């Protein structure tokens, strides 16, 4: 299947089956904003729960936090975001569309050969949606000379606190959750008796007024991030960086992403964010752009804590009991987007078998763990027994009921949303108190005793 066809199918499945809806759709939508539907919120919650379990619950030295989205604007001045959280923006002098310089260059370079061929009479180049948006002008193709020189554009959304809209009330929607962690560093050290090295983890919304949006959930303007700030002694930072690189790659693999679709990419010096001494991305091989960031791992050094100490006048140093010295720790930050995780997981899980679509999500990520059906909806004795099994299972697992259409269609409908198991109550069930349990991936059906339903499912789900 062609790669652009694959992404079209995924966008359509996401809408049709209630994973992702365009934001404010009935008013024509809003650029770069999506809503999670009933199944999307389950998938996102499962991803976040697995992350939290891995990062916080399975470690002795990581604690959680949930800081606010709105912060004192001094935070964003001190952190360098007001000055430095910028992208170079270029504008076409003819059609006045604006793009991120690096996005234009990436797409232009990739398509240059095709354009050369096309202008020499070699037919029309096939462009993806993002390429069409960026490369095509109203009367031809954007060439580098069509653009103004780059201007720096700050990606933070401005807002005001309180009724008066002047400079003193101005602040920003956070573009990363990390600053909430840095400003609470002292509070966590004082209350939790943490010892270096230790981490503070947070999941929350971030907002970026991206210049060029697109590729579905890949680049949006409002998204959730899963961030860990891992504070460590400066001399240990490089080693911890390597440790987290490996941890994070192992985590993505444990979710079921394909090894061949993941790689690391080290940032060049001129690419790094204003606070980073080293950055390595975990990249995924996206069908619409080939390799692109899934998660960023950065060595933010002591930059943020030092800046906040200086600007707030509060001492954010840490007294190291081991060396009896006050130090400002370094911080290693793995930061991943929930939306990009969802998209990569759906892409890798998507399978077609004839006209059957199967989302081979790992059971722990699947929105529903089990579906329960009566074989026939018009046989009250089957419905009654199936209903009692359903009512019981839904107290223990996310469970869905379906009695519409024929049984084959119901199986297919569950395959498409990734439900790993389907339980069917048939006529034999009435006689011997067994039901069939069908496996999504093998399509095999086994009979289990109704009284063993919970233990059997638990075993299968693990
Ligand atoms: P990019 O280079 O793709 O713009 P970034 O380097 O700005 O990404 P980070 O600041 O490292 O991204 O953000 C951490 C994570 O948040 C990213 O790895 C990605 O998963 C997610 N993310 C960042 N920007 C967006 C966005 N506009 N839409 C969706 N997810 C995003």
Coordinates of C-alpha atoms and ligand atoms in Angstrom, one line a residue:
X1 CA 0.0 0.0 0.0
X2 CA 1.3 3.5 -0.9
X3 CA 2.4 5.4 2.2
X4 CA 0.1 8.4 1.6
X5 CA -2.8 6.0 1.1
X6 CA -2.0 4.5 4.5
X7 CA -2.2 7.8 6.3
X8 CA -5.4 8.7 4.6
X9 CA -6.9 5.4 5.7
X10 CA -5.7 6.0 9.3
X11 CA -7.2 9.5 9.4
X12 CA -10.5 8.1 8.1
X13 CA -10.5 5.2 10.6
X14 CA -9.6 7.6 13.5
X15 CA -12.7 9.7 12.6
X16 CA -15.1 6.9 11.7
X17 CA -14.4 4.9 14.8
X18 CA -14.2 7.7 17.3
X19 CA -10.5 8.1 18.0
X20 CA -9.8 11.6 16.7
X21 CA -12.2 14.4 15.5
X22 CA -11.1 17.7 13.9
X23 CA -11.5 20.5 16.5
X24 CA -14.6 22.7 16.3
X25 CA -15.6 20.8 13.2
X26 CA -19.1 22.1 12.8
X27 CA -17.7 25.6 12.4
X28 CA -15.2 24.5 9.8
X29 CA -12.5 23.4 12.2
X30 CA -9.5 25.3 13.6
X31 CA -6.0 24.8 12.3
X32 CA -3.8 22.3 14.1
X33 CA -6.4 21.4 16.8
X34 CA -7.9 18.0 17.3
X35 CA -10.3 16.5 19.8
X36 CA -10.0 12.9 21.1
X37 CA -13.1 10.9 20.7
X38 CA -14.4 8.1 23.1
X39 CA -11.8 5.6 21.8
X40 CA -9.0 8.1 21.4
X41 CA -9.2 9.2 25.0
X42 CA -9.0 5.5 26.1
X43 CA -5.9 4.9 24.0
X44 CA -4.3 8.2 25.2
X45 CA -5.0 7.3 28.8
X46 CA -3.5 3.9 28.4
X47 CA -0.3 5.3 26.8
X48 CA 0.0 7.8 29.7
X49 CA -0.7 5.1 32.3
X50 CA 2.0 2.8 30.9
X51 CA 4.4 5.8 30.8
X52 CA 3.6 6.8 34.4
X53 CA 4.1 3.2 35.5
X54 CA 7.4 2.9 33.8
X55 CA 8.8 6.4 34.8
X56 CA 7.3 6.9 38.3
X57 CA 5.9 3.7 39.9
X58 CA 8.7 1.4 38.9
X59 CA 11.4 3.6 40.3
X60 CA 12.4 4.7 43.8
X61 CA 13.8 8.0 42.7
X62 CA 11.1 9.6 40.5
X63 CA 8.1 11.5 41.8
X64 CA 5.1 13.0 40.0
X65 CA 3.8 16.6 39.7
X66 CA 0.9 18.4 38.1
X67 CA 1.7 22.0 37.7
X68 CA -0.5 24.7 36.2
X69 CA -0.6 25.7 32.6
X70 CA -0.6 29.4 33.3
X71 CA 2.4 30.7 35.2
X72 CA 3.8 34.0 36.2
X73 CA 5.2 35.6 33.0
X74 CA 8.6 36.0 34.7
X75 CA 9.0 32.3 34.3
X76 CA 9.1 32.6 30.5
X77 CA 11.4 35.5 30.6
X78 CA 13.8 33.7 33.0
X79 CA 13.6 30.4 31.0
X80 CA 14.6 32.2 27.8
X81 CA 11.4 31.3 26.0
X82 CA 10.3 34.9 25.4
X83 CA 13.6 35.5 23.6
X84 CA 14.5 32.1 22.3
X85 CA 11.5 29.9 21.7
X86 CA 11.3 31.0 18.1
X87 CA 11.2 29.5 14.7
X88 CA 12.6 31.2 11.5
X89 CA 9.6 32.1 9.4
X90 CA 9.7 32.8 5.7
X91 CA 6.9 34.4 3.6
X92 CA 6.2 33.9 -0.1
X93 CA 6.2 37.4 -1.7
X94 CA 3.5 36.3 -4.2
X95 CA 0.9 34.3 -2.2
X96 CA 1.9 35.6 1.3
X97 CA 1.8 32.1 2.8
X98 CA 4.2 31.7 5.7
X99 CA 6.3 28.6 6.5
X100 CA 8.9 27.4 8.8
X101 CA 12.2 27.8 7.0
X102 CA 13.5 24.3 7.9
X103 CA 10.2 22.7 6.9
X104 CA 10.2 24.3 3.5
X105 CA 13.9 23.4 2.9
X106 CA 13.3 19.8 4.0
X107 CA 10.4 19.3 1.6
X108 CA 12.0 21.3 -1.2
X109 CA 15.2 19.3 -1.1
X110 CA 13.3 16.0 -1.0
X111 CA 11.2 16.9 -4.0
X112 CA 13.9 18.8 -6.0
X113 CA 14.6 15.9 -8.2
X114 CA 11.0 15.3 -9.0
X115 CA 10.4 18.9 -9.9
X116 CA 13.4 18.9 -12.2
X117 CA 12.0 15.9 -13.9
X118 CA 8.5 17.5 -14.1
X119 CA 9.7 20.8 -15.5
X120 CA 11.7 18.8 -18.2
X121 CA 8.3 17.3 -19.2
X122 CA 8.5 14.3 -17.0
X123 CA 4.9 14.5 -15.8
X124 CA 3.5 15.8 -12.5
X125 CA 5.4 15.1 -9.3
X126 CA 3.2 13.2 -6.8
X127 CA 3.0 15.3 -3.6
X128 CA 1.7 14.5 -0.2
X129 CA -0.8 16.9 1.5
X130 CA 2.0 18.6 3.5
X131 CA 4.1 19.0 0.4
X132 CA 1.2 20.5 -1.6
X133 CA 0.5 23.0 1.2
X134 CA 4.2 24.1 1.4
X135 CA 5.6 23.7 -2.0
X136 CA 2.8 24.9 -4.3
X137 CA 2.2 28.6 -4.9
X138 CA -1.0 30.0 -6.6
X139 CA 0.8 30.0 -9.9
X140 CA 3.5 27.3 -9.7
X141 CA 6.1 26.0 -7.3
X142 CA 7.7 27.9 -4.5
X143 CA 11.3 28.5 -5.3
X144 CA 13.8 29.6 -2.6
X145 CA 14.0 33.0 -4.2
X146 CA 10.2 33.6 -3.8
X147 CA 10.6 34.1 -0.1
X148 CA 11.4 37.0 2.2
X149 CA 14.4 36.5 4.4
X150 CA 13.7 34.6 7.7
X151 CA 12.0 36.4 10.6
X152 CA 11.9 35.0 14.0
X153 CA 8.5 34.1 15.2
X154 CA 7.8 33.3 18.8
X155 CA 5.7 30.1 19.2
X156 CA 4.1 30.9 22.6
X157 CA 0.4 31.9 22.7
X158 CA -0.1 35.1 24.6
X159 CA -2.9 35.7 27.0
X160 CA -3.8 38.1 29.9
X161 CA -4.6 37.4 33.5
X162 CA -7.5 39.4 34.9
X163 CA -9.7 42.0 33.2
X164 CA -7.0 44.5 32.1
X165 CA -5.2 43.7 28.9
X166 CA -1.9 45.5 29.4
X167 CA 1.7 44.4 29.5
X168 CA 1.6 43.8 33.3
X169 CA -1.2 41.2 32.9
X170 CA 0.4 39.5 30.0
X171 CA 1.4 35.8 30.2
X172 CA 1.7 32.8 28.0
X173 CA 0.2 29.3 27.6
X174 CA 3.0 27.0 28.5
X175 CA 4.8 25.5 25.5
X176 CA 6.4 22.8 27.7
X177 CA 5.5 21.4 31.1
X178 CA 9.2 21.4 32.2
X179 CA 9.1 24.9 33.6
X180 CA 6.4 23.9 36.1
X181 CA 8.9 21.3 37.4
X182 CA 11.9 23.7 37.6
X183 CA 9.9 26.3 39.6
X184 CA 8.8 23.6 42.0
X185 CA 12.2 22.1 42.4
X186 CA 12.7 23.5 45.9
X187 CA 9.2 22.5 47.0
X188 CA 9.8 18.9 45.9
X189 CA 13.3 18.7 47.5
X190 CA 11.9 20.1 50.8
X191 CA 8.8 17.9 51.0
X192 CA 9.9 14.6 49.5
X193 CA 13.4 14.0 50.9
X194 CA 14.7 13.1 47.4
X195 CA 18.4 12.5 46.9
X196 CA 20.4 13.1 43.7
X197 CA 19.9 11.6 41.2
X198 CA 16.2 12.0 41.2
X199 CA 13.4 12.8 38.7
X200 CA 10.2 14.8 38.6
X201 CA 7.7 13.6 36.1
X202 CA 4.7 15.3 34.6
X203 CA 2.1 14.8 32.0
X204 CA 0.1 17.8 30.7
X205 CA -0.9 20.0 27.9
X206 CA 1.5 22.3 26.0
X207 CA 0.6 24.9 23.4
X208 CA 2.7 26.1 20.5
X209 CA 1.6 28.5 17.8
X210 CA 3.3 26.4 15.1
X211 CA 3.7 28.2 11.8
X212 CA 3.4 25.1 9.6
X213 CA 0.9 22.5 10.9
X214 CA 0.0 19.3 9.3
X215 CA 0.3 15.6 9.1
X216 CA -2.6 14.9 11.3
X217 CA -1.6 14.6 14.9
X218 CA 2.1 15.0 14.1
X219 CA 2.3 18.8 14.3
X220 CA -0.6 20.5 16.1
X221 CA -1.0 23.6 18.3
X222 CA -2.3 22.0 21.4
X223 CA -1.0 18.7 22.6
X224 CA -0.1 16.6 25.6
X225 CA 3.4 15.9 26.6
X226 CA 5.0 13.3 28.9
X227 CA 8.1 14.9 30.5
X228 CA 10.7 13.7 32.9
X229 CA 13.3 16.1 34.4
X230 CA 16.0 13.9 35.8
X231 CA 18.3 15.9 38.2
X232 CA 21.8 14.6 38.5
X233 CA 25.3 15.6 39.5
X234 CA 27.0 17.4 36.6
X235 CA 29.8 14.8 36.4
X236 CA 27.2 12.1 36.0
X237 CA 25.1 13.9 33.4
X238 CA 26.6 12.3 30.2
X239 CA 26.3 8.8 31.6
X240 CA 22.7 9.4 32.7
X241 CA 22.0 10.8 29.2
X242 CA 23.1 7.5 27.7
X243 CA 21.0 5.6 30.3
X244 CA 17.8 7.5 29.5
X245 CA 18.4 7.1 25.7
X246 CA 18.4 3.3 26.2
X247 CA 15.5 3.3 28.6
X248 CA 13.3 5.4 26.3
X249 CA 14.1 3.3 23.2
X250 CA 13.3 0.1 25.2
X251 CA 10.0 1.6 26.3
X252 CA 8.9 2.4 22.7
X253 CA 9.8 -1.1 21.7
X254 CA 7.9 -2.5 24.7
X255 CA 4.7 -0.8 23.4
X256 CA 5.0 -2.8 20.2
X257 CA 6.5 -0.3 17.8
X258 CA 8.6 -2.0 15.1
X259 CA 12.4 -1.9 15.6
X260 CA 13.0 -1.0 12.0
X261 CA 10.8 2.1 12.3
X262 CA 12.8 3.6 15.2
X263 CA 16.2 5.2 15.4
X264 CA 18.2 7.8 17.2
X265 CA 19.3 11.1 15.7
X266 CA 21.8 13.4 17.3
X267 CA 21.1 17.1 16.9
X268 CA 23.7 19.3 15.3
X269 CA 24.9 22.2 17.3
X270 CA 22.8 24.8 15.3
X271 CA 19.6 22.7 15.7
X272 CA 19.6 22.5 19.5
X273 CA 17.1 24.4 21.7
X274 CA 18.5 27.4 23.5
X275 CA 18.9 25.5 26.8
X276 CA 20.4 22.2 25.5
X277 CA 24.0 21.1 25.6
X278 CA 23.1 17.8 23.8
X279 CA 19.9 16.6 22.2
X280 CA 19.1 13.2 20.7
X281 CA 15.7 12.4 19.1
X282 CA 14.0 9.1 19.1
X283 CA 12.8 9.2 15.5
X284 CA 10.0 7.3 13.9
X285 CA 9.8 6.4 10.2
X286 CA 6.5 8.3 9.5
X287 CA 4.7 7.4 6.2
X288 CA 4.2 11.1 5.3
X289 CA 7.8 12.4 5.9
X290 CA 10.0 9.5 6.6
X291 CA 12.1 10.0 9.7
X292 CA 10.9 12.6 12.3
X293 CA 10.9 13.2 16.0
X294 CA 8.8 11.0 18.3
X295 CA 10.6 12.0 21.5
X296 CA 13.4 14.4 22.3
X297 CA 16.1 13.7 24.9
X298 CA 18.0 16.7 26.0
X299 CA 20.8 17.6 28.4
X300 CA 19.5 20.9 29.7
X301 CA 22.5 21.3 32.0
X302 CA 22.0 23.6 35.0
X303 CA 20.6 26.3 32.7
X304 CA 17.0 26.4 33.9
X305 CA 17.6 26.1 37.7
X306 CA 20.4 28.8 37.4
X307 CA 18.2 31.1 35.5
X308 CA 15.3 30.8 38.0
X309 CA 17.6 31.2 40.9
X310 CA 19.0 34.4 39.4
X311 CA 15.7 35.9 38.3
X312 CA 13.6 35.0 41.3
X313 CA 16.3 35.6 43.9
X314 CA 15.4 32.2 45.5
X315 CA 18.3 29.8 46.0
X316 CA 17.5 26.7 43.9
X317 CA 20.7 24.9 44.8
X318 CA 20.8 21.4 46.3
X319 CA 22.9 20.5 49.3
X320 CA 24.8 17.3 48.5
X321 CA 25.1 15.3 51.7
X322 CA 27.8 13.2 50.0
X323 CA 30.3 15.9 49.2
X324 CA 28.9 18.5 51.7
X325 CA 28.6 21.0 48.9
X326 CA 25.9 23.1 47.5
X327 CA 25.4 22.4 43.8
X328 CA 23.0 23.2 41.0
X329 CA 22.2 19.8 39.5
X330 CA 22.2 19.1 35.7
X331 CA 19.0 17.8 34.2
X332 CA 18.4 15.2 31.6
X333 CA 15.0 15.5 30.0
X334 CA 13.2 12.9 28.0
X335 CA 10.1 14.5 26.5
X336 CA 7.5 12.8 24.4
X337 CA 4.2 13.8 22.8
X338 CA 1.1 11.7 23.5
X339 CA -0.4 12.5 20.1
X340 CA 2.7 11.5 18.2
X341 CA 2.8 8.3 20.3
X342 CA -0.8 7.6 19.4
X343 CA -0.2 8.2 15.7
X344 CA 2.9 6.0 15.6
X345 CA 1.2 3.2 17.5
X346 CA -1.8 3.2 15.2
X347 CA 0.4 3.3 12.1
X348 CA 2.4 0.3 13.2
X349 CA -0.7 -1.6 14.5
X350 CA -2.6 -1.1 11.2
X351 CA -3.1 -4.3 9.2
X352 CA -5.3 -5.2 6.3
X353 CA -6.4 -8.7 5.5
X354 CA -8.7 -8.6 2.4
X355 CA -11.4 -6.2 3.5
X356 CA -10.8 -6.9 7.2
X357 CA -8.9 -4.1 9.0
X358 CA -7.1 -5.1 12.2
X359 CA -5.5 -2.7 14.7
X360 CA -2.9 -5.0 16.3
X361 CA -2.5 -2.8 19.4
X362 CA -1.0 -4.5 22.5
X363 CA -3.8 -5.5 24.8
X364 CA -2.7 -3.0 27.5
X365 CA -3.1 -0.2 25.0
X366 CA -6.4 -1.3 23.4
X367 CA -9.4 0.9 24.2
X368 CA -11.5 -2.1 25.0
X369 CA -10.0 -5.3 26.3
X370 CA -13.0 -7.5 25.5
X371 CA -16.3 -7.4 23.7
X372 CA -19.3 -9.5 24.6
X373 CA -22.0 -10.7 22.1
X374 CA -25.1 -12.9 22.1
X375 CA -24.9 -15.0 18.9
X376 CA -28.4 -13.8 18.0
X377 CA -30.0 -10.6 19.2
X378 CA -33.5 -12.0 18.9
X379 CA -33.1 -14.9 21.3
X380 CA -33.9 -13.6 24.8
X381 CA -32.2 -16.5 26.6
X382 CA -28.9 -15.8 24.7
X383 CA -29.2 -12.0 25.3
X384 CA -29.9 -12.5 29.0
X385 CA -26.9 -14.7 29.6
X386 CA -24.6 -12.5 27.5
X387 CA -25.8 -9.4 29.3
X388 CA -25.0 -10.9 32.7
X389 CA -21.5 -11.8 31.6
X390 CA -21.1 -8.3 30.2
X391 CA -22.4 -6.6 33.3
X392 CA -19.9 -8.5 35.4
X393 CA -16.8 -8.1 33.1
X394 CA -17.3 -4.4 32.7
X395 CA -16.6 -4.0 36.4
X396 CA -13.2 -5.5 35.9
X397 CA -12.1 -4.6 32.3
X398 CA -13.0 -1.9 29.8
X399 CA -15.7 -4.0 28.1
X400 CA -18.0 -3.3 25.2
X401 CA -21.4 -4.8 24.2
X402 CA -22.6 -5.4 20.7
X403 CA -25.7 -7.2 19.4
X404 CA -26.1 -5.5 16.0
X405 CA -25.8 -7.2 12.6
X406 CA -24.3 -10.6 12.1
X407 CA -21.5 -12.1 14.3
X408 CA -18.9 -11.8 11.5
X409 CA -19.5 -8.1 11.1
X410 CA -19.2 -7.6 14.9
X411 CA -15.9 -9.4 15.0
X412 CA -14.6 -7.2 12.2
X413 CA -15.8 -4.1 13.9
X414 CA -13.9 -5.0 17.0
X415 CA -10.8 -5.9 15.0
X416 CA -10.8 -2.4 13.5
X417 CA -10.6 -0.8 16.9
X418 CA -8.1 -3.2 18.3
X419 CA -10.2 -5.2 20.8
X420 CA -8.0 -8.2 21.6
X421 CA -10.8 -10.6 22.6
X422 CA -14.5 -11.2 21.8
X423 CA -16.7 -13.5 23.9
X424 CA -19.8 -15.0 22.2
X425 CA -22.7 -16.6 24.0
X426 CA -24.2 -19.3 21.7
X427 CA -26.7 -22.1 22.1
X428 CA -24.1 -24.4 23.5
X429 CA -23.6 -21.9 26.3
X430 CA -27.1 -22.5 27.5
X431 CA -26.3 -26.2 27.8
X432 CA -22.8 -26.5 29.2
X433 CA -22.1 -23.0 30.7
X434 CA -19.2 -22.3 28.3
X435 CA -18.7 -19.4 25.8
X436 CA -16.3 -18.9 22.9
X437 CA -13.5 -16.5 23.2
X438 CA -12.0 -15.3 19.9
X439 CA -8.5 -13.9 19.6
X440 CA -8.2 -10.8 17.3
X441 CA -4.8 -11.7 15.8
X442 CA -5.2 -15.5 15.2
X443 CA -9.0 -15.3 14.8
X444 CA -9.0 -18.7 16.7
X445 CA -11.9 -19.4 19.0
X446 CA -11.6 -21.5 22.1
X447 CA -14.3 -22.4 24.6
X448 CA -13.9 -21.4 28.2
X449 CA -16.1 -22.0 31.2
X450 CA -18.3 -19.0 32.1
X451 CA -17.3 -19.3 35.7
X452 CA -13.6 -19.0 34.7
X453 CA -14.1 -15.9 32.5
X454 CA -12.2 -13.4 34.7
X455 CA -9.1 -15.6 35.3
X456 CA -9.1 -16.7 31.7
X457 CA -9.2 -13.1 30.4
X458 CA -6.6 -12.0 32.9
X459 CA -4.2 -14.7 31.7
X460 CA -4.8 -13.8 28.1
X461 CA -4.4 -10.1 28.6
X462 CA -1.1 -10.5 30.4
Ligands
LIG1 P1 9.9 19.4 16.3 O1 11.3 19.5 16.0 O2 9.2 18.3 15.6 O3 9.2 20.7 16.2 P2 10.5 19.8 19.0 O4 11.9 19.5 19.0 O5 10.1 21.2 19.0 O6 9.8 19.0 17.8 P3 10.2 19.1 21.8 O7 10.3 20.5 22.2 O8 11.4 18.2 22.0 O9 9.8 19.0 20.2 O10 8.9 18.5 22.3 C1 8.8 17.2 22.9 C2 7.8 16.3 22.2 O11 6.6 16.9 22.1 C3 8.2 16.0 20.8 O12 9.1 14.9 20.8 C4 6.9 15.6 20.2 O13 6.6 14.3 20.5 C5 5.9 16.5 20.9 N1 5.6 17.7 20.1 C6 6.4 18.8 20.0 N2 5.8 19.7 19.2 C7 4.6 19.2 18.8 C8 3.5 19.6 18.0 N3 3.5 20.8 17.4 N4 2.5 18.7 17.8 C9 2.5 17.5 18.4 N5 3.5 17.1 19.2 C10 4.5 17.9 19.4

